[in-house]
mmCIF file of C-alpha atoms in Angstrom:
data_model
loop_
_atom_site.group_PDB
_atom_site.id
_atom_site.type_symbol
_atom_site.label_atom_id
_atom_site.label_comp_id
_atom_site.label_asym_id
_atom_site.label_seq_id
_atom_site.Cartn_x
_atom_site.Cartn_y
_atom_site.Cartn_z
ATOM 1 C CA MET A 23 -80.164 189.396 -73.696
ATOM 2 C CA PHE A 24 -80.544 186.131 -75.608
ATOM 3 C CA ALA A 25 -78.690 185.615 -78.899
ATOM 4 C CA ALA A 26 -81.929 185.702 -80.898
ATOM 5 C CA GLU A 27 -82.875 189.038 -79.325
ATOM 6 C CA ARG A 28 -79.430 190.489 -79.994
ATOM 7 C CA ARG A 29 -79.488 189.432 -83.623
ATOM 8 C CA GLN A 30 -82.953 190.824 -84.162
ATOM 9 C CA LEU A 31 -81.852 194.165 -82.755
ATOM 10 C CA ILE A 32 -78.687 194.126 -84.859
ATOM 11 C CA LEU A 33 -80.750 193.430 -87.956
ATOM 12 C CA GLU A 34 -83.145 196.276 -87.166
ATOM 13 C CA MET A 35 -80.250 198.722 -86.727
ATOM 14 C CA VAL A 36 -78.669 197.759 -90.042
ATOM 15 C CA ARG A 37 -82.000 198.024 -91.853
ATOM 16 C CA ALA A 38 -82.641 201.440 -90.336
ATOM 17 C CA ASN A 39 -79.200 202.901 -91.038
ATOM 18 C CA GLY A 40 -77.879 200.971 -94.033
ATOM 19 C CA ALA A 41 -74.529 200.404 -92.303
ATOM 20 C CA VAL A 42 -73.488 200.203 -88.656
ATOM 21 C CA SER A 43 -70.067 199.754 -87.067
ATOM 22 C CA LEU A 44 -69.355 196.817 -84.774
ATOM 23 C CA ARG A 45 -68.488 199.253 -82.011
ATOM 24 C CA GLU A 46 -71.893 200.908 -82.227
ATOM 25 C CA LEU A 47 -73.692 197.555 -82.369
ATOM 26 C CA ALA A 48 -71.825 196.352 -79.297
ATOM 27 C CA ARG A 49 -72.738 199.532 -77.423
ATOM 28 C CA VAL A 50 -76.441 199.243 -78.238
ATOM 29 C CA VAL A 51 -76.822 195.542 -77.461
ATOM 30 C CA GLN A 52 -74.488 195.892 -74.451
ATOM 31 C CA THR A 53 -72.057 193.125 -75.264
ATOM 32 C CA SER A 54 -68.519 192.720 -76.588
ATOM 33 C CA GLU A 55 -67.443 193.303 -80.190
ATOM 34 C CA VAL A 56 -66.362 189.653 -80.331
ATOM 35 C CA THR A 57 -69.924 188.532 -79.590
ATOM 36 C CA VAL A 58 -71.380 191.029 -82.049
ATOM 37 C CA ARG A 59 -68.982 189.855 -84.749
ATOM 38 C CA ARG A 60 -70.196 186.291 -84.182
ATOM 39 C CA ASP A 61 -73.821 187.448 -84.439
ATOM 40 C CA VAL A 62 -73.113 189.361 -87.647
ATOM 41 C CA ARG A 63 -71.426 186.303 -89.125
ATOM 42 C CA ALA A 64 -74.511 184.207 -88.332
ATOM 43 C CA LEU A 65 -76.853 186.800 -89.872
ATOM 44 C CA GLU A 66 -74.685 186.950 -92.987
ATOM 45 C CA ALA A 67 -74.914 183.150 -93.332
ATOM 46 C CA GLU A 68 -78.708 183.564 -93.431
ATOM 47 C CA GLY A 69 -78.411 186.215 -96.144
ATOM 48 C CA LEU A 70 -79.863 188.948 -93.930
ATOM 49 C CA LEU A 71 -76.877 191.320 -94.058
ATOM 50 C CA ASP A 72 -73.334 191.616 -95.401
ATOM 51 C CA ARG A 73 -70.228 191.902 -93.279
ATOM 52 C CA ARG A 74 -67.711 194.682 -93.842
ATOM 53 C CA HIS A 75 -64.459 195.222 -91.981
ATOM 54 C CA GLY A 76 -65.513 196.966 -88.806
ATOM 55 C CA GLY A 77 -69.249 196.771 -89.411
ATOM 56 C CA ALA A 78 -72.291 195.393 -91.202
ATOM 57 C CA VAL A 79 -74.336 196.672 -94.169
ATOM 58 C CA LEU A 80 -77.526 195.819 -95.991
ATOM 59 C CA PRO A 81 -77.227 192.710 -98.173
ATOM 60 C CA GLY A 82 -76.515 192.983 -101.887
ATOM 61 C CA GLY A 83 -73.795 194.577 -103.990
ATOM 62 C CA PHE A 84 -75.581 197.919 -104.396
ATOM 63 C CA THR A 85 -75.780 199.328 -100.907
ATOM 64 C CA ARG A 86 -77.945 202.253 -99.903
ATOM 65 C CA GLU A 87 -76.377 205.457 -98.702
ATOM 66 C CA THR A 88 -75.328 205.632 -95.075
ATOM 67 C CA GLY A 89 -76.271 208.742 -93.118
ATOM 68 C CA PHE A 90 -73.595 211.182 -91.953
ATOM 69 C CA PRO A 91 -73.800 210.227 -88.233
ATOM 70 C CA GLN A 92 -73.067 206.585 -89.102
ATOM 71 C CA LYS A 93 -70.334 207.448 -91.618
ATOM 72 C CA SER A 94 -68.542 209.678 -89.150
ATOM 73 C CA HIS A 95 -68.048 206.749 -86.751
ATOM 74 C CA MET A 96 -66.889 204.173 -89.297
ATOM 75 C CA ALA A 97 -63.182 203.546 -90.053
ATOM 76 C CA THR A 98 -62.171 206.735 -88.255
ATOM 77 C CA ALA A 99 -58.515 205.764 -87.783
ATOM 78 C CA GLU A 100 -58.240 204.779 -91.443
ATOM 79 C CA LYS A 101 -59.766 208.062 -92.607
ATOM 80 C CA THR A 102 -57.331 210.002 -90.453
ATOM 81 C CA ALA A 103 -54.330 208.193 -91.946
ATOM 82 C CA ILE A 104 -55.661 208.718 -95.473
ATOM 83 C CA ALA A 105 -56.259 212.431 -94.866
ATOM 84 C CA ASP A 106 -52.771 212.886 -93.406
ATOM 85 C CA LEU A 107 -51.229 211.336 -96.480
ATOM 86 C CA ALA A 108 -53.451 213.103 -99.034
ATOM 87 C CA ALA A 109 -52.672 216.501 -97.500
ATOM 88 C CA GLY A 110 -49.032 215.913 -98.429
ATOM 89 C CA LEU A 111 -49.996 216.050 -102.104
ATOM 90 C CA VAL A 112 -51.156 219.663 -101.864
ATOM 91 C CA GLU A 113 -48.631 222.453 -102.406
ATOM 92 C CA GLU A 114 -48.642 226.119 -101.474
ATOM 93 C CA GLY A 115 -50.609 228.368 -103.805
ATOM 94 C CA GLU A 116 -52.564 225.551 -105.476
ATOM 95 C CA ALA A 117 -56.208 225.716 -106.511
ATOM 96 C CA ILE A 118 -58.099 222.468 -105.854
ATOM 97 C CA VAL A 119 -61.639 221.146 -105.568
ATOM 98 C CA VAL A 120 -62.737 219.013 -102.628
ATOM 99 C CA GLY A 121 -65.956 216.984 -102.701
ATOM 100 C CA ALA A 122 -68.310 216.074 -99.889
ATOM 101 C CA GLY A 123 -67.689 213.253 -97.428
ATOM 102 C CA THR A 124 -66.315 212.405 -94.018
ATOM 103 C CA THR A 125 -62.866 211.560 -95.411
ATOM 104 C CA THR A 126 -62.631 214.822 -97.358
ATOM 105 C CA GLN A 127 -63.713 216.644 -94.210
ATOM 106 C CA GLU A 128 -60.690 215.148 -92.441
ATOM 107 C CA LEU A 129 -58.527 216.266 -95.368
ATOM 108 C CA ALA A 130 -59.878 219.820 -95.138
ATOM 109 C CA ARG A 131 -58.856 220.077 -91.480
ATOM 110 C CA ARG A 132 -55.268 219.466 -92.540
ATOM 111 C CA LEU A 133 -55.391 221.812 -95.521
ATOM 112 C CA ALA A 134 -55.953 224.749 -93.175
ATOM 113 C CA ARG A 135 -52.165 224.870 -92.705
ATOM 114 C CA VAL A 136 -51.337 225.205 -96.433
ATOM 115 C CA PRO A 137 -50.692 228.881 -97.259
ATOM 116 C CA GLY A 138 -52.042 230.481 -100.423
ATOM 117 C CA LEU A 139 -54.450 227.618 -101.086
ATOM 118 C CA THR A 140 -57.759 228.058 -102.923
ATOM 119 C CA VAL A 141 -60.362 225.374 -102.222
ATOM 120 C CA VAL A 142 -63.553 225.060 -104.266
ATOM 121 C CA THR A 143 -66.144 222.831 -102.604
ATOM 122 C CA ASN A 144 -69.817 221.959 -102.444
ATOM 123 C CA SER A 145 -69.466 220.641 -98.888
ATOM 124 C CA LEU A 146 -70.514 222.724 -95.893
ATOM 125 C CA LEU A 147 -68.359 220.482 -93.684
ATOM 126 C CA VAL A 148 -65.255 221.139 -95.786
ATOM 127 C CA ALA A 149 -65.965 224.880 -95.786
ATOM 128 C CA GLN A 150 -66.493 224.850 -92.024
ATOM 129 C CA ALA A 151 -63.168 223.075 -91.465
ATOM 130 C CA LEU A 152 -61.421 225.844 -93.431
ATOM 131 C CA ALA A 153 -63.501 228.776 -92.187
ATOM 132 C CA HIS A 154 -60.832 230.089 -89.804
ATOM 133 C CA ALA A 155 -57.811 229.389 -92.010
ATOM 134 C CA ASN A 156 -56.477 232.887 -92.688
ATOM 135 C CA ARG A 157 -54.291 231.892 -95.631
ATOM 136 C CA VAL A 158 -56.838 229.667 -97.405
ATOM 137 C CA GLU A 159 -59.515 231.035 -99.735
ATOM 138 C CA VAL A 160 -62.729 228.982 -99.808
ATOM 139 C CA VAL A 161 -65.087 229.151 -102.801
ATOM 140 C CA MET A 162 -68.517 227.580 -102.322
ATOM 141 C CA THR A 163 -70.646 226.326 -105.194
ATOM 142 C CA GLY A 164 -74.299 227.277 -105.435
ATOM 143 C CA GLY A 165 -77.046 224.695 -105.289
ATOM 144 C CA THR A 166 -79.605 223.126 -103.007
ATOM 145 C CA LEU A 167 -78.590 221.875 -99.574
ATOM 146 C CA ARG A 168 -78.781 218.103 -99.147
ATOM 147 C CA GLY A 169 -79.051 217.692 -95.400
ATOM 148 C CA SER A 170 -78.009 214.037 -95.154
ATOM 149 C CA ASN A 171 -74.401 214.852 -96.073
ATOM 150 C CA TYR A 172 -74.339 218.669 -95.751
ATOM 151 C CA ALA A 173 -73.574 219.145 -99.444
ATOM 152 C CA LEU A 174 -74.850 221.515 -102.120
ATOM 153 C CA VAL A 175 -76.289 219.652 -105.105
ATOM 154 C CA GLY A 176 -78.480 220.234 -108.150
ATOM 155 C CA SER A 177 -78.203 222.384 -111.270
ATOM 156 C CA GLY A 178 -77.033 225.435 -109.306
ATOM 157 C CA ALA A 179 -73.997 223.555 -108.016
ATOM 158 C CA GLU A 180 -73.170 222.106 -111.416
ATOM 159 C CA GLN A 181 -73.541 225.418 -113.266
ATOM 160 C CA SER A 182 -71.257 227.206 -110.815
ATOM 161 C CA LEU A 183 -68.481 224.753 -111.750
ATOM 162 C CA GLN A 184 -68.679 225.411 -115.488
ATOM 163 C CA GLY A 185 -65.501 226.981 -116.853
ATOM 164 C CA LEU A 186 -63.544 226.181 -113.677
ATOM 165 C CA ARG A 187 -60.056 224.688 -113.965
ATOM 166 C CA VAL A 188 -57.931 223.557 -111.010
ATOM 167 C CA SER A 189 -54.908 221.319 -110.528
ATOM 168 C CA ARG A 190 -56.502 218.494 -108.520
ATOM 169 C CA ALA A 191 -59.829 217.149 -107.352
ATOM 170 C CA PHE A 192 -60.091 215.199 -104.098
ATOM 171 C CA LEU A 193 -63.190 213.010 -103.971
ATOM 172 C CA SER A 194 -64.631 210.249 -101.841
ATOM 173 C CA GLY A 195 -67.656 208.009 -102.353
ATOM 174 C CA SER A 196 -69.651 205.020 -101.157
ATOM 175 C CA GLY A 197 -67.898 202.287 -103.146
ATOM 176 C CA LEU A 198 -64.890 201.605 -105.361
ATOM 177 C CA THR A 199 -64.259 198.807 -107.852
ATOM 178 C CA ALA A 200 -61.745 198.369 -110.643
ATOM 179 C CA GLU A 201 -64.587 197.701 -113.070
ATOM 180 C CA ARG A 202 -66.643 200.878 -112.493
ATOM 181 C CA GLY A 203 -64.400 203.135 -110.447
ATOM 182 C CA LEU A 204 -65.813 205.338 -107.692
ATOM 183 C CA SER A 205 -69.570 205.344 -107.131
ATOM 184 C CA THR A 206 -72.187 206.753 -104.795
ATOM 185 C CA SER A 207 -75.753 205.939 -103.844
ATOM 186 C CA ASN A 208 -77.344 209.300 -104.639
ATOM 187 C CA MET A 209 -77.977 210.614 -108.148
ATOM 188 C CA LEU A 210 -77.708 214.322 -107.260
ATOM 189 C CA SER A 211 -74.435 213.859 -105.397
ATOM 190 C CA ALA A 212 -73.026 211.799 -108.265
ATOM 191 C CA SER A 213 -73.858 214.500 -110.789
ATOM 192 C CA VAL A 214 -72.025 217.197 -108.813
ATOM 193 C CA ASP A 215 -69.029 214.920 -108.269
ATOM 194 C CA ARG A 216 -68.782 214.383 -112.023
ATOM 195 C CA ALA A 217 -68.755 218.168 -112.500
ATOM 196 C CA LEU A 218 -65.937 218.451 -109.947
ATOM 197 C CA VAL A 219 -63.957 215.841 -111.880
ATOM 198 C CA GLN A 220 -64.382 217.781 -115.120
ATOM 199 C CA ALA A 221 -62.817 220.839 -113.495
ATOM 200 C CA ALA A 222 -59.570 219.126 -112.458
ATOM 201 C CA ALA A 223 -56.387 218.175 -114.286
ATOM 202 C CA GLU A 224 -55.854 215.244 -111.886
ATOM 203 C CA VAL A 225 -58.311 213.235 -109.789
ATOM 204 C CA VAL A 226 -57.337 211.840 -106.385
ATOM 205 C CA VAL A 227 -59.783 209.396 -104.802
ATOM 206 C CA LEU A 228 -59.807 208.973 -101.023
ATOM 207 C CA ALA A 229 -61.328 205.650 -99.967
ATOM 208 C CA ASP A 230 -60.668 203.425 -96.983
ATOM 209 C CA HIS A 231 -60.416 199.672 -97.561
ATOM 210 C CA THR A 232 -64.011 199.021 -96.417
ATOM 211 C CA LYS A 233 -65.205 200.630 -99.672
ATOM 212 C CA LEU A 234 -63.010 198.480 -101.916
ATOM 213 C CA GLY A 235 -65.065 195.958 -103.855
ATOM 214 C CA THR A 236 -68.339 197.709 -102.972
ATOM 215 C CA ASP A 237 -70.439 198.879 -105.921
ATOM 216 C CA THR A 238 -73.205 201.455 -105.598
ATOM 217 C CA MET A 239 -75.752 202.830 -108.025
ATOM 218 C CA PHE A 240 -74.239 205.922 -109.629
ATOM 219 C CA GLN A 241 -70.743 206.099 -111.100
ATOM 220 C CA THR A 242 -68.809 209.291 -110.324
ATOM 221 C CA VAL A 243 -65.175 208.660 -111.326
ATOM 222 C CA PRO A 244 -64.470 205.964 -113.954
ATOM 223 C CA THR A 245 -61.285 204.015 -113.361
ATOM 224 C CA ASP A 246 -59.588 205.427 -116.455
ATOM 225 C CA VAL A 247 -60.071 208.971 -115.100
ATOM 226 C CA MET A 248 -58.572 208.287 -111.657
ATOM 227 C CA THR A 249 -55.013 209.556 -111.255
ATOM 228 C CA ARG A 250 -54.348 208.291 -107.750
ATOM 229 C CA LEU A 251 -56.072 206.351 -104.994
ATOM 230 C CA VAL A 252 -55.109 207.062 -101.388
ATOM 231 C CA THR A 253 -56.290 204.263 -99.118
ATOM 232 C CA ASP A 254 -55.288 202.315 -96.020
ATOM 233 C CA LYS A 255 -53.771 198.862 -95.770
ATOM 234 C CA PRO A 256 -56.485 196.167 -95.708
ATOM 235 C CA PRO A 257 -56.300 193.491 -93.017
ATOM 236 C CA PRO A 258 -54.568 190.265 -94.108
ATOM 237 C CA GLN A 259 -57.835 188.318 -94.228
ATOM 238 C CA ASP A 260 -59.480 190.821 -96.600
ATOM 239 C CA ASP A 261 -58.588 189.145 -99.893
ATOM 240 C CA ARG A 262 -61.211 191.076 -101.828
ATOM 241 C CA ALA A 263 -59.678 194.463 -101.017
ATOM 242 C CA GLY A 264 -56.181 193.283 -101.944
ATOM 243 C CA THR A 265 -57.416 191.861 -105.240
ATOM 244 C CA GLU A 266 -59.276 195.070 -106.023
ATOM 245 C CA LEU A 267 -56.175 197.176 -105.353
ATOM 246 C CA GLN A 268 -54.080 195.098 -107.728
ATOM 247 C CA ALA A 269 -56.784 195.319 -110.420
ATOM 248 C CA LEU A 270 -56.857 199.108 -110.073
ATOM 249 C CA ALA A 271 -53.066 199.253 -110.320
ATOM 250 C CA ASP A 272 -53.139 197.084 -113.445
ATOM 251 C CA GLN A 273 -55.363 199.714 -115.040
ATOM 252 C CA GLY A 274 -52.811 202.451 -114.391
ATOM 253 C CA VAL A 275 -54.090 203.985 -111.148
ATOM 254 C CA GLN A 276 -51.329 205.082 -108.756
ATOM 255 C CA ILE A 277 -52.183 203.574 -105.391
ATOM 256 C CA THR A 278 -50.740 204.988 -102.207
ATOM 257 C CA VAL A 279 -51.400 202.959 -99.082
ATOM 258 C CA ALA A 280 -51.157 204.399 -95.577
ATOM 259 C CA GLY A 281 -51.115 202.228 -92.477
ATOM 260 C CA MET A 282 -50.099 202.865 -88.912
ATOM 261 C CA THR A 283 -46.858 201.058 -88.124
ATOM 262 C CA PRO A 284 -47.358 198.674 -85.185
ATOM 263 C CA ALA A 285 -44.825 198.914 -82.372
ATOM 264 C CA GLY A 286 -41.857 196.735 -83.157
ATOM 265 C CA ALA A 287 -43.001 195.923 -86.679
ATOM 266 C CA ALA A 288 -40.257 195.157 -89.139
ATOM 267 C CA GLU A 289 -39.929 197.450 -92.141
ATOM 268 C CA ALA A 290 -40.067 196.060 -95.652
ATOM 269 C CA PRO A 291 -36.634 195.630 -97.222
ATOM 270 C CA GLY A 292 -35.081 198.262 -99.401
ATOM 271 C CA PRO A 293 -36.213 201.689 -100.674
ATOM 272 C CA VAL A 294 -38.399 201.457 -103.752
ATOM 273 C CA GLN A 295 -38.012 203.253 -107.035
ATOM 274 C CA GLY A 296 -40.429 205.606 -108.764
ATOM 275 C CA SER A 297 -42.812 204.314 -111.388
ATOM 276 C CA GLY A 298 -44.804 206.238 -113.954
ATOM 277 C CA GLY A 299 -48.554 206.593 -113.828
ATOM 278 C CA ARG A 300 -51.322 208.954 -114.806
ATOM 279 C CA GLY A 301 -50.464 212.443 -113.630
ATOM 280 C CA SER A 302 -47.399 211.270 -111.733
ATOM 281 C CA GLY A 303 -45.335 214.433 -112.034
ATOM 282 C CA GLY A 304 -44.829 217.055 -109.389
ATOM 283 C CA GLU A 305 -44.058 215.300 -106.132
ATOM 284 C CA LYS A 306 -40.615 215.412 -104.612
ATOM 285 C CA GLY A 307 -38.896 212.035 -104.442
ATOM 286 C CA GLN A 308 -37.865 210.689 -101.075
ATOM 287 C CA GLY A 309 -36.771 207.342 -99.717
ATOM 288 C CA ARG A 310 -39.832 205.170 -98.987
ATOM 289 C CA ARG A 311 -40.391 201.506 -98.244
ATOM 290 C CA ASP A 312 -42.961 199.300 -99.858
ATOM 291 C CA VAL A 313 -45.525 197.225 -97.975
ATOM 292 C CA PRO A 314 -46.962 194.024 -99.518
ATOM 293 C CA MET A 315 -50.718 193.899 -99.905
ATOM 294 C CA PRO A 316 -52.820 190.896 -98.843
ATOM 295 C CA GLY A 317 -52.328 187.900 -101.099
ATOM 296 C CA GLN A 318 -49.274 189.356 -102.864
ATOM 297 C CA ARG A 319 -45.771 187.965 -102.988
ATOM 298 C CA ARG A 320 -42.459 189.649 -103.378
ATOM 299 C CA ASN A 321 -40.382 188.475 -106.301
ATOM 300 C CA ILE A 322 -36.979 188.062 -104.704
ATOM 301 C CA PRO A 323 -34.261 186.336 -106.731
ATOM 302 C CA PRO A 324 -32.555 183.184 -105.448
ATOM 303 C CA GLY A 325 -30.101 183.938 -102.706
ATOM 304 C CA GLY A 326 -32.186 186.810 -101.312
ATOM 305 C CA GLY A 327 -30.558 189.531 -103.433
ATOM 306 C CA GLY A 328 -31.378 193.180 -102.934
ATOM 307 C CA SER A 329 -33.221 193.737 -106.205
ATOM 308 C CA GLN A 330 -36.484 195.664 -106.198
ATOM 309 C CA PRO A 331 -39.792 193.773 -106.018
ATOM 310 C CA SER A 332 -41.491 193.672 -109.395
ATOM 311 C CA GLN A 333 -45.084 193.779 -108.144
ATOM 312 C CA LEU A 334 -44.806 196.716 -105.761
ATOM 313 C CA ARG A 335 -42.987 199.871 -106.770
ATOM 314 C CA SER A 336 -43.354 203.337 -105.379
ATOM 315 C CA ALA A 337 -44.870 206.137 -107.390
ATOM 316 C CA PRO A 338 -43.228 209.524 -106.858
ATOM 317 C CA ALA A 339 -42.977 209.917 -103.098
ATOM 318 C CA LEU A 340 -44.989 212.482 -101.204
ATOM 319 C CA PRO A 341 -43.691 215.726 -99.690
ATOM 320 C CA GLU A 342 -42.134 215.893 -96.269
ATOM 321 C CA GLN A 343 -45.342 216.786 -94.470
ATOM 322 C CA SER A 344 -46.445 213.143 -94.726
ATOM 323 C CA PRO A 345 -46.982 211.979 -91.131
ATOM 324 C CA VAL A 346 -44.232 210.305 -89.222
ATOM 325 C CA GLY A 347 -45.255 206.832 -88.126
ATOM 326 C CA ASN A 348 -47.185 205.962 -91.291
ATOM 327 C CA ARG A 349 -45.878 203.418 -93.714
ATOM 328 C CA VAL A 350 -46.481 204.230 -97.349
ATOM 329 C CA ALA A 351 -46.656 201.883 -100.316
ATOM 330 C CA ASP A 352 -47.345 202.643 -103.948
ATOM 331 C CA LEU A 353 -48.748 199.771 -105.898
ATOM 332 C CA ALA A 354 -47.667 199.511 -109.516
ATOM 333 C CA PRO A 355 -49.037 197.336 -112.347
ATOM 334 C CA ARG A 356 -47.659 193.837 -112.636
ATOM 335 C CA ARG A 357 -45.011 193.248 -115.258
ATOM 336 C CA ARG A 358 -46.313 190.904 -117.878
#
């Protein structure tokens, strides 16, 4: 297949689906991911699409919603790491709400092991993941089924959440910026997510780094309402994601970053100390090590002393069920 034919096919796939992973593009056009990445870069230079880490999306800041089949194959390793870490925030006997999404579905699979848990959700996928958990009670909202993401939406879903109060809400979305917070591309889904937020004392956003800096049409969780963001470590070349994380931290959001530790990788020096943030109480403190984000520097005094870095400090550490092999960093606001 000639380059022009490949690029035309790539463009057609992105236009049809809104977002496509490099792996899927390479499979369809029957070439390597390296070649596809070069084609995507050329199409981006022509303004025909936008690159994202691991894939390509429609051009423009306000992207359309991606269908569930495409979402389920994008950033799968990152979503798994995020779900592993977020599950460590949930304690026995808690009552929580969990929104719709592929990342929250991964979280639900891990919550099946938490005894005495009550989960309120509008997601059929979340409910299905917990259906056989004997010690977990699942409460479904009412509403109209939205087949593209297997979620219940509409006035029935919103009314069923009135008067509800739980400890935490776990939500995902299509985009996340420091300016607008979490957003999604569908008005009905956004409205239900806002109702879920109103029911919770704390709001935990689950978003992989590909969503950082992406803005979509309907705001669901304003930045000043977010308690914590659980995300993965962006690649070093992704300056936008690193900048967005620091901006969120500067606005008081506790940011917990999970990343798989490469074999033989050196750990960051020194355990970090706890720092306050919105809704920071409740987790048990444990020794953790900080990981610098892209574009950030450690402030180490002359002589290489062992003082703590001023830009990155850990929020209260997570419980012991956090997965072995993940490195965790909590990003705190810069000292001014």
